[in-house]
XYZ file of C-alpha atoms in Angstrom:
274
model
C -12.859 17.252 -12.228
C -13.072 16.039 -15.738
C -15.057 12.988 -15.388
C -18.717 13.570 -14.809
C -21.031 10.535 -13.662
C -24.427 11.087 -15.341
C -25.832 8.155 -13.100
C -24.473 5.147 -11.039
C -24.050 4.122 -7.488
C -21.099 6.451 -6.915
C -23.053 9.491 -7.858
C -26.104 8.202 -5.799
C -24.065 7.682 -2.678
C -21.930 10.901 -3.094
C -18.664 8.952 -3.226
C -17.830 10.681 -6.529
C -18.204 14.541 -6.489
C -21.092 15.539 -8.888
C -19.761 18.444 -11.078
C -21.441 20.296 -13.867
C -20.885 18.552 -17.235
C -18.375 20.304 -19.433
C -19.491 21.499 -22.810
C -18.333 19.289 -25.668
C -17.293 16.562 -23.189
C -16.957 13.002 -24.728
C -20.013 10.875 -24.074
C -18.782 7.481 -22.727
C -20.950 4.483 -22.236
C -19.316 2.170 -19.542
C -20.924 -1.332 -19.191
C -20.122 -2.504 -15.790
C -20.120 -6.333 -15.702
C -18.344 -6.482 -12.298
C -20.354 -7.511 -9.169
C -18.491 -4.691 -7.107
C -20.346 -2.124 -8.907
C -19.428 0.981 -6.940
C -15.773 0.111 -6.512
C -15.465 -0.514 -10.310
C -17.178 2.687 -10.967
C -14.563 4.748 -8.866
C -11.711 3.008 -10.482
C -12.722 3.991 -13.845
C -14.009 7.403 -12.916
C -10.473 8.092 -11.365
C -8.627 6.826 -14.262
C -10.685 8.828 -16.800
C -10.468 11.960 -14.610
C -6.605 11.750 -14.605
C -6.645 11.720 -18.321
C -7.608 15.532 -18.273
C -10.189 14.682 -21.053
C -13.707 15.987 -20.317
C -15.971 12.992 -20.196
C -19.609 12.289 -19.207
C -19.951 8.750 -18.165
C -23.157 6.736 -18.371
C -23.212 3.382 -16.559
C -25.144 0.373 -18.105
C -25.802 -3.319 -17.369
C -26.983 -6.160 -19.630
C -30.707 -6.338 -19.310
C -30.708 -10.111 -19.693
C -28.262 -10.526 -16.649
C -29.790 -12.007 -13.632
C -28.418 -9.620 -10.962
C -27.326 -10.977 -7.577
C -25.540 -8.182 -6.191
C -27.400 -5.031 -5.191
C -30.112 -5.561 -7.626
C -32.433 -2.982 -6.443
C -29.727 -0.268 -6.541
C -28.543 -1.260 -9.855
C -31.977 -1.271 -11.348
C -32.536 2.178 -9.896
C -29.242 3.909 -10.764
C -28.110 2.071 -14.101
C -29.545 2.019 -17.509
C -30.236 -1.347 -19.192
C -28.609 -1.881 -22.664
C -31.899 -2.377 -24.296
C -32.793 1.251 -23.594
C -29.637 2.425 -25.357
C -29.435 0.739 -28.811
C -30.577 3.761 -30.447
C -27.974 6.120 -28.822
C -24.621 7.008 -30.136
C -21.610 7.727 -27.962
C -18.132 8.782 -28.423
C -16.661 5.815 -26.601
C -17.595 2.440 -25.180
C -15.897 0.749 -22.322
C -16.670 -2.821 -21.137
C -15.374 -4.190 -17.903
C -14.070 -7.506 -17.013
C -16.450 -10.101 -15.458
C -15.985 -12.913 -13.003
C -17.316 -15.433 -15.621
C -14.099 -16.434 -17.562
C -14.050 -20.063 -16.242
C -17.519 -20.590 -17.879
C -17.705 -21.129 -21.868
C -18.985 -18.142 -23.533
C -22.277 -19.452 -24.252
C -22.867 -20.308 -20.440
C -22.759 -16.474 -19.562
C -26.392 -15.578 -19.095
C -25.976 -12.302 -21.157
C -24.017 -13.866 -23.920
C -26.427 -13.100 -26.690
C -26.662 -9.495 -25.390
C -22.995 -9.163 -25.313
C -22.720 -10.196 -29.036
C -25.122 -7.561 -29.915
C -23.252 -5.076 -27.905
C -20.167 -5.820 -29.893
C -21.880 -5.404 -33.151
C -23.680 -2.384 -32.137
C -20.422 -0.702 -31.051
C -19.227 -0.697 -34.523
C -21.988 1.689 -35.815
C -22.814 3.418 -32.738
C -19.561 4.289 -30.881
C -16.341 5.969 -32.438
C -14.049 3.940 -30.247
C -14.207 1.144 -27.793
C -12.236 -0.764 -25.066
C -13.001 -4.283 -23.770
C -10.978 -5.260 -20.733
C -10.142 -8.736 -19.396
C -12.966 -11.205 -19.982
C -14.827 -8.665 -22.141
C -11.589 -8.480 -24.288
C -11.469 -12.300 -24.783
C -15.161 -12.445 -25.388
C -15.249 -9.469 -27.946
C -12.279 -11.070 -29.885
C -14.251 -14.275 -30.024
C -17.395 -12.502 -31.298
C -15.446 -10.337 -33.784
C -12.769 -12.972 -34.935
C -13.776 -16.178 -33.648
C -10.566 -16.493 -31.506
C -11.096 -19.055 -28.701
C -9.909 -18.951 -25.123
C -8.332 -21.663 -22.992
C -7.932 -22.166 -19.388
C -4.500 -21.524 -17.688
C -3.108 -24.120 -15.249
C -2.335 -21.248 -12.696
C -3.888 -17.868 -12.587
C -2.132 -15.126 -14.386
C -1.648 -12.647 -11.508
C 0.496 -9.617 -10.984
C 2.057 -6.698 -12.705
C 3.482 -7.159 -16.235
C 5.409 -4.795 -18.482
C 5.770 -4.406 -22.307
C 7.784 -2.121 -24.411
C 5.803 -0.282 -26.916
C 6.231 1.808 -30.004
C 6.230 5.601 -28.983
C 5.759 6.471 -32.635
C 2.179 4.925 -32.470
C -0.498 7.606 -31.544
C -1.811 5.044 -29.069
C 1.485 5.181 -27.143
C 2.581 8.781 -27.469
C 4.725 9.732 -24.478
C 5.305 6.119 -23.477
C 8.214 3.667 -24.107
C 6.696 1.009 -21.893
C 3.296 -0.148 -20.549
C 2.653 -1.648 -17.032
C -0.463 -3.466 -16.401
C -2.282 -5.567 -13.539
C -3.205 -9.049 -14.860
C -5.828 -11.233 -12.895
C -7.316 -13.915 -15.019
C -7.618 -17.650 -15.465
C -7.790 -17.869 -19.316
C -5.616 -17.158 -22.258
C -6.395 -16.368 -25.992
C -5.556 -19.087 -28.376
C -4.278 -16.666 -31.101
C -3.822 -18.087 -34.580
C -0.444 -18.177 -36.173
C -1.611 -15.500 -38.573
C -3.982 -12.799 -36.900
C -7.004 -11.346 -38.898
C -5.950 -8.810 -41.133
C -7.284 -5.998 -39.153
C -6.036 -7.118 -35.880
C -2.513 -6.629 -34.143
C -0.960 -7.405 -30.874
C 0.511 -4.092 -29.856
C 1.833 -4.649 -26.538
C 3.372 -8.244 -25.611
C 4.920 -9.089 -22.282
C 7.357 -11.924 -21.442
C 5.607 -14.821 -19.888
C 2.132 -13.869 -21.287
C 1.283 -16.047 -24.424
C -1.459 -13.522 -25.891
C -0.118 -10.088 -24.898
C -1.134 -7.294 -22.831
C -2.997 -5.356 -25.680
C -4.439 -6.091 -28.907
C -5.939 -3.451 -31.313
C -7.553 -2.975 -34.598
C -5.102 -1.372 -37.116
C -6.741 1.995 -36.711
C -6.431 1.680 -32.918
C -9.818 2.665 -32.112
C -10.750 -0.834 -30.808
C -8.668 -1.938 -27.858
C -8.678 -5.266 -26.315
C -6.980 -5.170 -23.140
C -6.369 -8.487 -21.237
C -5.618 -6.801 -17.974
C -6.905 -3.997 -15.654
C -5.424 -0.650 -16.101
C -8.044 0.810 -14.025
C -7.204 -1.225 -10.963
C -6.490 0.686 -7.606
C -3.227 0.113 -5.716
C -4.864 -2.527 -3.342
C -6.931 -4.351 -5.613
C -4.654 -7.222 -6.337
C -3.885 -7.468 -2.716
C -7.653 -7.634 -1.930
C -8.061 -10.408 -4.535
C -5.019 -12.367 -3.096
C -6.372 -12.402 0.227
C -9.927 -13.240 -0.768
C -8.762 -16.252 -2.810
C -6.667 -17.399 0.142
C -9.753 -17.092 2.346
C -11.765 -19.260 -0.171
C -9.043 -21.972 0.152
C -7.837 -21.608 -3.382
C -4.108 -22.271 -4.155
C -2.662 -19.082 -5.292
C 0.776 -17.402 -5.365
C 1.150 -13.741 -4.512
C 0.819 -11.414 -7.325
C 4.113 -11.092 -9.282
C 6.098 -7.634 -9.412
C 3.537 -6.074 -7.202
C 4.818 -5.974 -3.452
C 7.861 -4.064 -2.260
C 8.889 -4.690 1.298
C 5.483 -6.491 1.752
C 3.611 -3.352 0.537
C 1.537 -2.874 -2.619
C 3.171 -0.626 -5.077
C 1.281 1.076 -7.790
C 3.714 1.090 -10.677
C 1.053 1.159 -13.531
C -0.881 4.387 -13.038
C 1.108 6.686 -15.100
C 1.081 4.362 -18.210
C -2.560 3.561 -17.807
C -3.721 7.338 -17.591
C -1.490 8.042 -20.687
C -2.768 5.066 -22.629
C -6.534 5.989 -21.909
C -5.805 9.742 -22.723
C -4.138 8.942 -26.057
C -7.096 6.619 -26.938
C -9.734 9.170 -26.028
C -7.938 11.841 -28.428
C -6.977 9.677 -31.353
């Protein structure tokens, strides 16, 4: 295995094999904002492991966040961000969070998140922000606002990409799960250092934005999702009485089909080795 968990619930519960860290492995800080902590850990560990790039993954949480799920376990097996401000990492990954229907300043860890975005510029060689974290980081970095969608953007979406870009080596297209209620309100002219590098029909803001050096990625979806994650979310929302359509481009003969795994692994592998 190439992904070593230095801490976290999957390591504590032995749902991820504890291997010996590889010499020279990339040090990755993964800030897990999801309430489904262990499931999210495993999704990212499997994705990173599939890249073939040796990684030591440290899981962290915002110290200012009021934990409502598995509080004791998270406090025991995660590191709070306020213990890491003096540490440097090869890469930062920040997950999505189920807070996108709130305004940014209503999120209890918003001030700490703003500090995280600023800190990443000086303490991490590269960074990925996913889903809500992508929208939030773009707001912090470039003051780009978000707006609510009339209906949840939900399903698998595809974009053609430029294989000449080091980010997309080995790829001609990118597939990605989307599961969100908000959209970026991109300006007519993007900030000088920002570009949309993967745009999909039917999605106003694109699948992926990046800085010109491609070391910072703002991914509006979830390349890490397991095959059944969208199916679970669909039935969860139905059970809660929400009006929701089945995820697009996802089911085949009433079965969930994972059509994004290969491109997700290549995207992450390319990003880690740029």
